[in-house]
Coordinates of C-alpha atoms and ligand atoms in Angstrom, one line a residue:
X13 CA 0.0 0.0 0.0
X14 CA 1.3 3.7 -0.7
X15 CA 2.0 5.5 2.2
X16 CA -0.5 8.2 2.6
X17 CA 0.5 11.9 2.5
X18 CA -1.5 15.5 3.2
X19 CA -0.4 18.3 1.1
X20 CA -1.8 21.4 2.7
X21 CA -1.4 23.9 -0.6
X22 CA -1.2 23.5 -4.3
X23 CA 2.0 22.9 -5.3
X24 CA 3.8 22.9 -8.9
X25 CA 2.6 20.2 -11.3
X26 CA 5.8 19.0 -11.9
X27 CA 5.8 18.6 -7.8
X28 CA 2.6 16.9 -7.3
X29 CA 3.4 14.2 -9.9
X30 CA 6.4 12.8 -8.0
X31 CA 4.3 12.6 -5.1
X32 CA 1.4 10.8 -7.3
X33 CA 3.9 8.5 -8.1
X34 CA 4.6 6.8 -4.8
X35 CA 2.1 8.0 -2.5
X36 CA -1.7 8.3 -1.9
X37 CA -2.1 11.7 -2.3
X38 CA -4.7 14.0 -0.1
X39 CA -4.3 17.5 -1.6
X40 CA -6.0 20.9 -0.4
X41 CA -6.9 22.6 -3.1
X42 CA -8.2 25.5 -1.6
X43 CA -6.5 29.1 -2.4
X44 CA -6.0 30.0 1.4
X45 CA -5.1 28.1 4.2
X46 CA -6.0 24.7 4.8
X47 CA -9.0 25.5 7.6
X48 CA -7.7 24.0 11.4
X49 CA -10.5 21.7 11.8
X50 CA -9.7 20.5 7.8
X51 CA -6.2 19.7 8.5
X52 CA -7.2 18.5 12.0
X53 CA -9.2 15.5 10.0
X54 CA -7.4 15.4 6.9
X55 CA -4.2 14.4 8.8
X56 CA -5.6 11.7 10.5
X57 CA -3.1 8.2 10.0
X58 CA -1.4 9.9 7.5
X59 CA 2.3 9.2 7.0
X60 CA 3.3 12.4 6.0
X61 CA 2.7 16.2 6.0
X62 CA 3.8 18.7 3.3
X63 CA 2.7 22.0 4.9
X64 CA 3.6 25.6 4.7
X65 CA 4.1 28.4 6.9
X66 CA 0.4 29.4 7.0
X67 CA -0.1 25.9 8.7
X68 CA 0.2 25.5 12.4
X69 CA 1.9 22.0 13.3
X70 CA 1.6 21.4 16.9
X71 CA 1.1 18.8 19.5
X72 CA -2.9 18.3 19.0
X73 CA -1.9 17.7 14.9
X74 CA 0.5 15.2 15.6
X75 CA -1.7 13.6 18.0
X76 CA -4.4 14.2 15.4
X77 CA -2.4 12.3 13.2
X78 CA -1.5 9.5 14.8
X79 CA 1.3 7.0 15.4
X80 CA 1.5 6.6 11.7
X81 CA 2.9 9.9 10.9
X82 CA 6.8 10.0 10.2
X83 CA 7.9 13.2 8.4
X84 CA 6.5 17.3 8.6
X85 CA 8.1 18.9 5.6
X86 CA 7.8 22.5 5.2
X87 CA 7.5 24.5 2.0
X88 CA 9.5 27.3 4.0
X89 CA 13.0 27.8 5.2
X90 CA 11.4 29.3 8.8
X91 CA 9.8 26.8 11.3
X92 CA 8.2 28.9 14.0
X93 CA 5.0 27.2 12.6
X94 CA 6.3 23.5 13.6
X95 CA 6.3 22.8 17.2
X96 CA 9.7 20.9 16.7
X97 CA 9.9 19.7 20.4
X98 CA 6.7 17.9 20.0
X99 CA 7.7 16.2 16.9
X100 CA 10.9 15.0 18.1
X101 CA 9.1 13.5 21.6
X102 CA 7.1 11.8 19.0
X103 CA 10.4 10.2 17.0
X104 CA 8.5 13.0 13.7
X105 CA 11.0 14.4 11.4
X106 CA 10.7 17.7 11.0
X107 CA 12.3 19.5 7.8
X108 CA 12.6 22.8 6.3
X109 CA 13.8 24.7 2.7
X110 CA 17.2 26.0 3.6
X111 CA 19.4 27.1 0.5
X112 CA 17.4 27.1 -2.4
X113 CA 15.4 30.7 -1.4
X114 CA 18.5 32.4 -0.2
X115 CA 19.4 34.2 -3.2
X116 CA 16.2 35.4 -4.0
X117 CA 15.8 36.4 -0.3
X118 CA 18.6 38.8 -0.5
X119 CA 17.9 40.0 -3.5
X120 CA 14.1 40.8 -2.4
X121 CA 16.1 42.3 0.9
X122 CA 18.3 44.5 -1.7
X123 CA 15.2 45.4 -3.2
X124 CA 13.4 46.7 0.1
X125 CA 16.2 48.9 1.1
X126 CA 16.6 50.4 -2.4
X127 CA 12.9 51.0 -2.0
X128 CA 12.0 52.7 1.5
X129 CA 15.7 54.7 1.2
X130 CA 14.4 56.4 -1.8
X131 CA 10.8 56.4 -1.1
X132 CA 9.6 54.4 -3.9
X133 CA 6.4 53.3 -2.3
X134 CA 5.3 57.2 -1.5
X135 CA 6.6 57.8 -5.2
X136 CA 4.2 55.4 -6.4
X137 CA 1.2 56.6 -4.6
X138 CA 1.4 59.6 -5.6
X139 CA 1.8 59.2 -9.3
X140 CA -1.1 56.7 -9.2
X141 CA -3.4 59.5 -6.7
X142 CA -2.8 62.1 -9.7
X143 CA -1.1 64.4 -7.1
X144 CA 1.8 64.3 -8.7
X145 CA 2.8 68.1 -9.9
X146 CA 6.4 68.0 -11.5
X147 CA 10.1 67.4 -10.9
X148 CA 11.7 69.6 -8.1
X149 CA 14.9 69.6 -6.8
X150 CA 14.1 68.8 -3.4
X151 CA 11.3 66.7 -3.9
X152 CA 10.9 63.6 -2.4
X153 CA 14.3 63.3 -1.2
X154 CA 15.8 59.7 0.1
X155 CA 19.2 58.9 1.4
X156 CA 22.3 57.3 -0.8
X157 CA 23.3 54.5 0.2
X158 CA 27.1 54.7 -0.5
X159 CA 29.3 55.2 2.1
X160 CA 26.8 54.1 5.3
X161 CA 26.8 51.5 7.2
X162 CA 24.0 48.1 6.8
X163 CA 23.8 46.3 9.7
X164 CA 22.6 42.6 9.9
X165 CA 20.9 41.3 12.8
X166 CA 21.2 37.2 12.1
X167 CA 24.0 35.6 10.0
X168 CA 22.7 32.8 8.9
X169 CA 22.4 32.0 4.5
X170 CA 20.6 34.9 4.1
X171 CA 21.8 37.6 6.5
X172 CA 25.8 36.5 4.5
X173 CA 23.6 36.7 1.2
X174 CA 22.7 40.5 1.7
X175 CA 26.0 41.0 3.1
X176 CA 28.2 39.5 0.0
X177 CA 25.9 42.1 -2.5
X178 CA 26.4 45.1 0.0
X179 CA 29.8 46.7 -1.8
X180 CA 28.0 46.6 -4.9
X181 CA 26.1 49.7 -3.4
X182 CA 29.1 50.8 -1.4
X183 CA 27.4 49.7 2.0
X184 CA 30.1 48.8 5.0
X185 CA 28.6 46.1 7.0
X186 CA 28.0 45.1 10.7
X187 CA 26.1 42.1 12.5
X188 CA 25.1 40.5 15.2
X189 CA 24.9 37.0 15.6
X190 CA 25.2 34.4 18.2
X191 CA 28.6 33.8 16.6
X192 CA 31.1 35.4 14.3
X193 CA 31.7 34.1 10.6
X194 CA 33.6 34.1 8.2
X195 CA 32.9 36.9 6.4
X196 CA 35.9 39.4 5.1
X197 CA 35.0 43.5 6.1
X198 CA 32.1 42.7 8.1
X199 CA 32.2 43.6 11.6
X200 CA 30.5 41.2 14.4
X201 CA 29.3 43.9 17.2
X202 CA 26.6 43.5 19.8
X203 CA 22.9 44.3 19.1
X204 CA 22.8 47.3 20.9
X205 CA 26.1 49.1 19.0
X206 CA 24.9 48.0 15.6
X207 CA 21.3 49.4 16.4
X208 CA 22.9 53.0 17.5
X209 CA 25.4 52.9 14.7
X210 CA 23.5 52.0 11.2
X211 CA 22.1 53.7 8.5
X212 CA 19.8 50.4 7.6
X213 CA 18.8 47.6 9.8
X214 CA 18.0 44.3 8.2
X215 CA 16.7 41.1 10.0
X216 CA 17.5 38.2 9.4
X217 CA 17.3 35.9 12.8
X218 CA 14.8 32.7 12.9
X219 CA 11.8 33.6 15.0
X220 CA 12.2 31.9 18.5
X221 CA 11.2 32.8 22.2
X222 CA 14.5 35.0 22.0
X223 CA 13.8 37.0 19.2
X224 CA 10.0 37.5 20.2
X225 CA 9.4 41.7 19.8
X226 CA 13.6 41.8 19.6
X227 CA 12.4 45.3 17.9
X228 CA 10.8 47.0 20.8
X229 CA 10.2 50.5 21.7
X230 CA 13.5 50.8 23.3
X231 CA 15.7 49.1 20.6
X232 CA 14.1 51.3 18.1
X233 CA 14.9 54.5 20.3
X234 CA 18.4 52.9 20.1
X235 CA 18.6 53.4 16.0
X236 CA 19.2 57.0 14.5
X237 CA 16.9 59.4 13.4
X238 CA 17.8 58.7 10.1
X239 CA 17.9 54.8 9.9
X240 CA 15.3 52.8 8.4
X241 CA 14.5 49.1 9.7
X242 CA 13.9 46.3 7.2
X243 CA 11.9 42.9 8.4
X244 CA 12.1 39.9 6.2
X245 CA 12.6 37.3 8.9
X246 CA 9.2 37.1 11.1
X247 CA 6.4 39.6 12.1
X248 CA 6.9 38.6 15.9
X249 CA 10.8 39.8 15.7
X250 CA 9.2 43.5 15.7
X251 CA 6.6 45.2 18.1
X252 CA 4.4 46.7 15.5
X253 CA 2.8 48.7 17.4
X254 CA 6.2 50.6 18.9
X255 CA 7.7 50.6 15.3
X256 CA 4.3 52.6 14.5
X257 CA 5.0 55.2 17.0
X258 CA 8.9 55.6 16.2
X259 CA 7.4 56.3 12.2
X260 CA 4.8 58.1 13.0
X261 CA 7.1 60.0 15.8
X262 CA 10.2 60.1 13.4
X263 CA 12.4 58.3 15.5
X264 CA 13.3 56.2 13.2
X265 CA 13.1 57.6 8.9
X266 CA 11.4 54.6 7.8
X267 CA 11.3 51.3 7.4
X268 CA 10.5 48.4 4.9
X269 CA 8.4 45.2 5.8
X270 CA 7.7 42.3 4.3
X271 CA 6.2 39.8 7.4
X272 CA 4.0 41.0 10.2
X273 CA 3.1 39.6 13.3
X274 CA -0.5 38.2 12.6
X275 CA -0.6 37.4 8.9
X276 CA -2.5 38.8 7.1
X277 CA -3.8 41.4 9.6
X278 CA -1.2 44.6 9.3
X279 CA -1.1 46.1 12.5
X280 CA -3.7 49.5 11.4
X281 CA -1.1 52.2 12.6
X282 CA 1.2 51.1 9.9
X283 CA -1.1 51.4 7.3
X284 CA -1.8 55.6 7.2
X285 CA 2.1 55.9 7.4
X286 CA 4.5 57.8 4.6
X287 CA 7.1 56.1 5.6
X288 CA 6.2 52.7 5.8
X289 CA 6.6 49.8 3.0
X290 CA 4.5 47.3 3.2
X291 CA 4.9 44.2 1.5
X292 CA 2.7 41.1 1.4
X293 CA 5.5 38.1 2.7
X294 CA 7.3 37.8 -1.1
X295 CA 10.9 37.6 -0.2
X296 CA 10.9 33.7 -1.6
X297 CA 8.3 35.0 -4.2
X298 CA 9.9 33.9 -7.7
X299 CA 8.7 31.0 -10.1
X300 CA 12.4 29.0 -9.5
X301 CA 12.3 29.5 -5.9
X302 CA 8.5 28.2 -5.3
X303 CA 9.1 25.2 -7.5
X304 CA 12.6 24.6 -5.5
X305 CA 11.2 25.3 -2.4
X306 CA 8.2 22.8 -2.8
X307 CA 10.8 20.3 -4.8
X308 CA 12.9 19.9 -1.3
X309 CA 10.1 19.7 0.6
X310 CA 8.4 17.0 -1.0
X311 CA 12.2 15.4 -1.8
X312 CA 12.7 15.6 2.5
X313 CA 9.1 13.9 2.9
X314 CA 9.9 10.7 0.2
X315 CA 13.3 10.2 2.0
X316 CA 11.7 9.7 4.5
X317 CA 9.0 8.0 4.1
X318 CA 11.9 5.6 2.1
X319 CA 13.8 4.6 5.5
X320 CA 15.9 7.6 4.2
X321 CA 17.8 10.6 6.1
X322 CA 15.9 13.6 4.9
X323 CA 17.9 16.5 3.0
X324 CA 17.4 19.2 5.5
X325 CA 15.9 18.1 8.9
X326 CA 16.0 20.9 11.3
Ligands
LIG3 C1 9.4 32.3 4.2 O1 9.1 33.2 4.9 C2 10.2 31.2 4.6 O2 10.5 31.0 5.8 O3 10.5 30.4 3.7

């Protein structure tokens, strides 16, 4: 009998036929999330999950699933949605996407810096409001990047990825990380310094218990006047609501997002703001990374679910 598997999103065709080929496949189809009490069912005696980040994997869906379950593959290179503990106590292998969405994940961070520094967003409006009334020579002014300082909170693959492209703009950069690497010309400080000292913040740390609201009211008050924070990591790694009042306050000159702390919902004191970016969660967004991303997900589940290692556990 083929081993039975949930797959809590469409995936590419090319995907889904590999998985048709050795496995009994159960597929939501539906364009959002897979609804709890759906995957609650759905993942009853299965032996294996392909879920994504929208998908909350914790004790009562393992238990849900049953003895039979062996393997929780995520389409995603973040976890926070899998409670990993509670697999492990239940001998589940949890995996992740690691690698293959690293490039475009710096290049989508490159992209949100080169935005919110020169106001693109506001730009954009404007035009598109009509209330656009001519070039001036101090209109709409942003800051160059050459010369400052980027500062990288998280040096894992993709904090090093927007690191390795930052001389291309002329960008010096910092970090903070748990430990140093390798990394010629950048410079490993604490949180604190690189928060008081850079031009652009960019996160780039898992989300974890430590990194909850690691952005609060008072390591925002930390930054310059003039810096502008960028999130691409997790929603929870920033207090929304205090990184609404440094905008709003100018405490901060802007900043760039791309995750938020209760997907979908954006926290409604960002949304009024100039200053702002706000982006619905596309750092990963390109054809080749989706169909790599959903490839080594499903590629982790089969090893398994073959008496296998899988590719990337976490
Ligand atoms: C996207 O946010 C991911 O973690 O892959």
């Amino acid at each position: 009998m083929k081993p039975g598997i949930l797959v809590t999103r469409r995936l590419p065709s090319s995907v889904i036929a590999r998985l048709e080929a050795s496995c009994s496949l159960d597929l939501w189809t539906g364009r959002e999330a897979i609804p709890r009490e759906e995957l609650l069912s759905r993942v009853a005696g299965k032996d294996a999950l392909v879920c994504l980040l929208t998908d909350t994997v914790d004790a009562a869906v393992l238990d849900a699933a049953g003895p039979s379950l062996k393997v929780v593959a995520n389409v995603a290179v973040g976890y926070n949605n899998i409670d990993v503990a509670a697999c492990r106590a239940r001998g589940v292998v949890a995996t992740n996407t690691p690698d293959v969405l690293t490039n475009a994940c710096a290049d989508f961070t490159w992209g949100l810096i080169l935005a919110v520094t020169r106001r693109l967003g506001e730009g954009e409006r404007v035009v598109r409001a009509g209330k656009w009334q001519g070039w001036g020579l101090d209109y709409m002014l942003g800051m160059e990047l050459r010369g400052k300082q980027l500062g990288i909170v998280g040096m894992g693959r993709i904090g090093q990825a927007v690191a390795e492209k930052a001389p291309a703009f002329g960008m010096r950069v910092v970090y903070s990380a748990r430990r140093p690497v390798d990394l010629p010309g950048a410079e490993h400080m604490p949180l604190d310094r690189l928060l008081a000292t850079s031009d652009v913040v960019s996160l780039h740390c898992p989300m974890t218990d430590e990194t909850r609201h690691l952005i609060d009211q008072k390591a925002l008050l930390r930054m310059k006047r003039t810096a502008y924070l960028i999130n691409t990591a997790r929603g929870p790694v920033v207090d929304e609501a205090a990184l609404a009042w440094a905008l709003r306050e100018g405490r901060i000159a802007g900043a760039a997002l791309d995750v938020y702390e209760r997907e979908p919902i954006v926290h409604p004191d960002l949304l009024p703001l100039e200053n702002v970016l706000l982006i619905p969660h596309l750092a990963s967004a390109t054809t080749e990374t989706r169909t790599a991303m959903a490839d080594l997900a499903v590629s982790n589940a089969l090893a398994v679910l073959e008496g296998k290692p899988a590719l990337t556990p976490v």
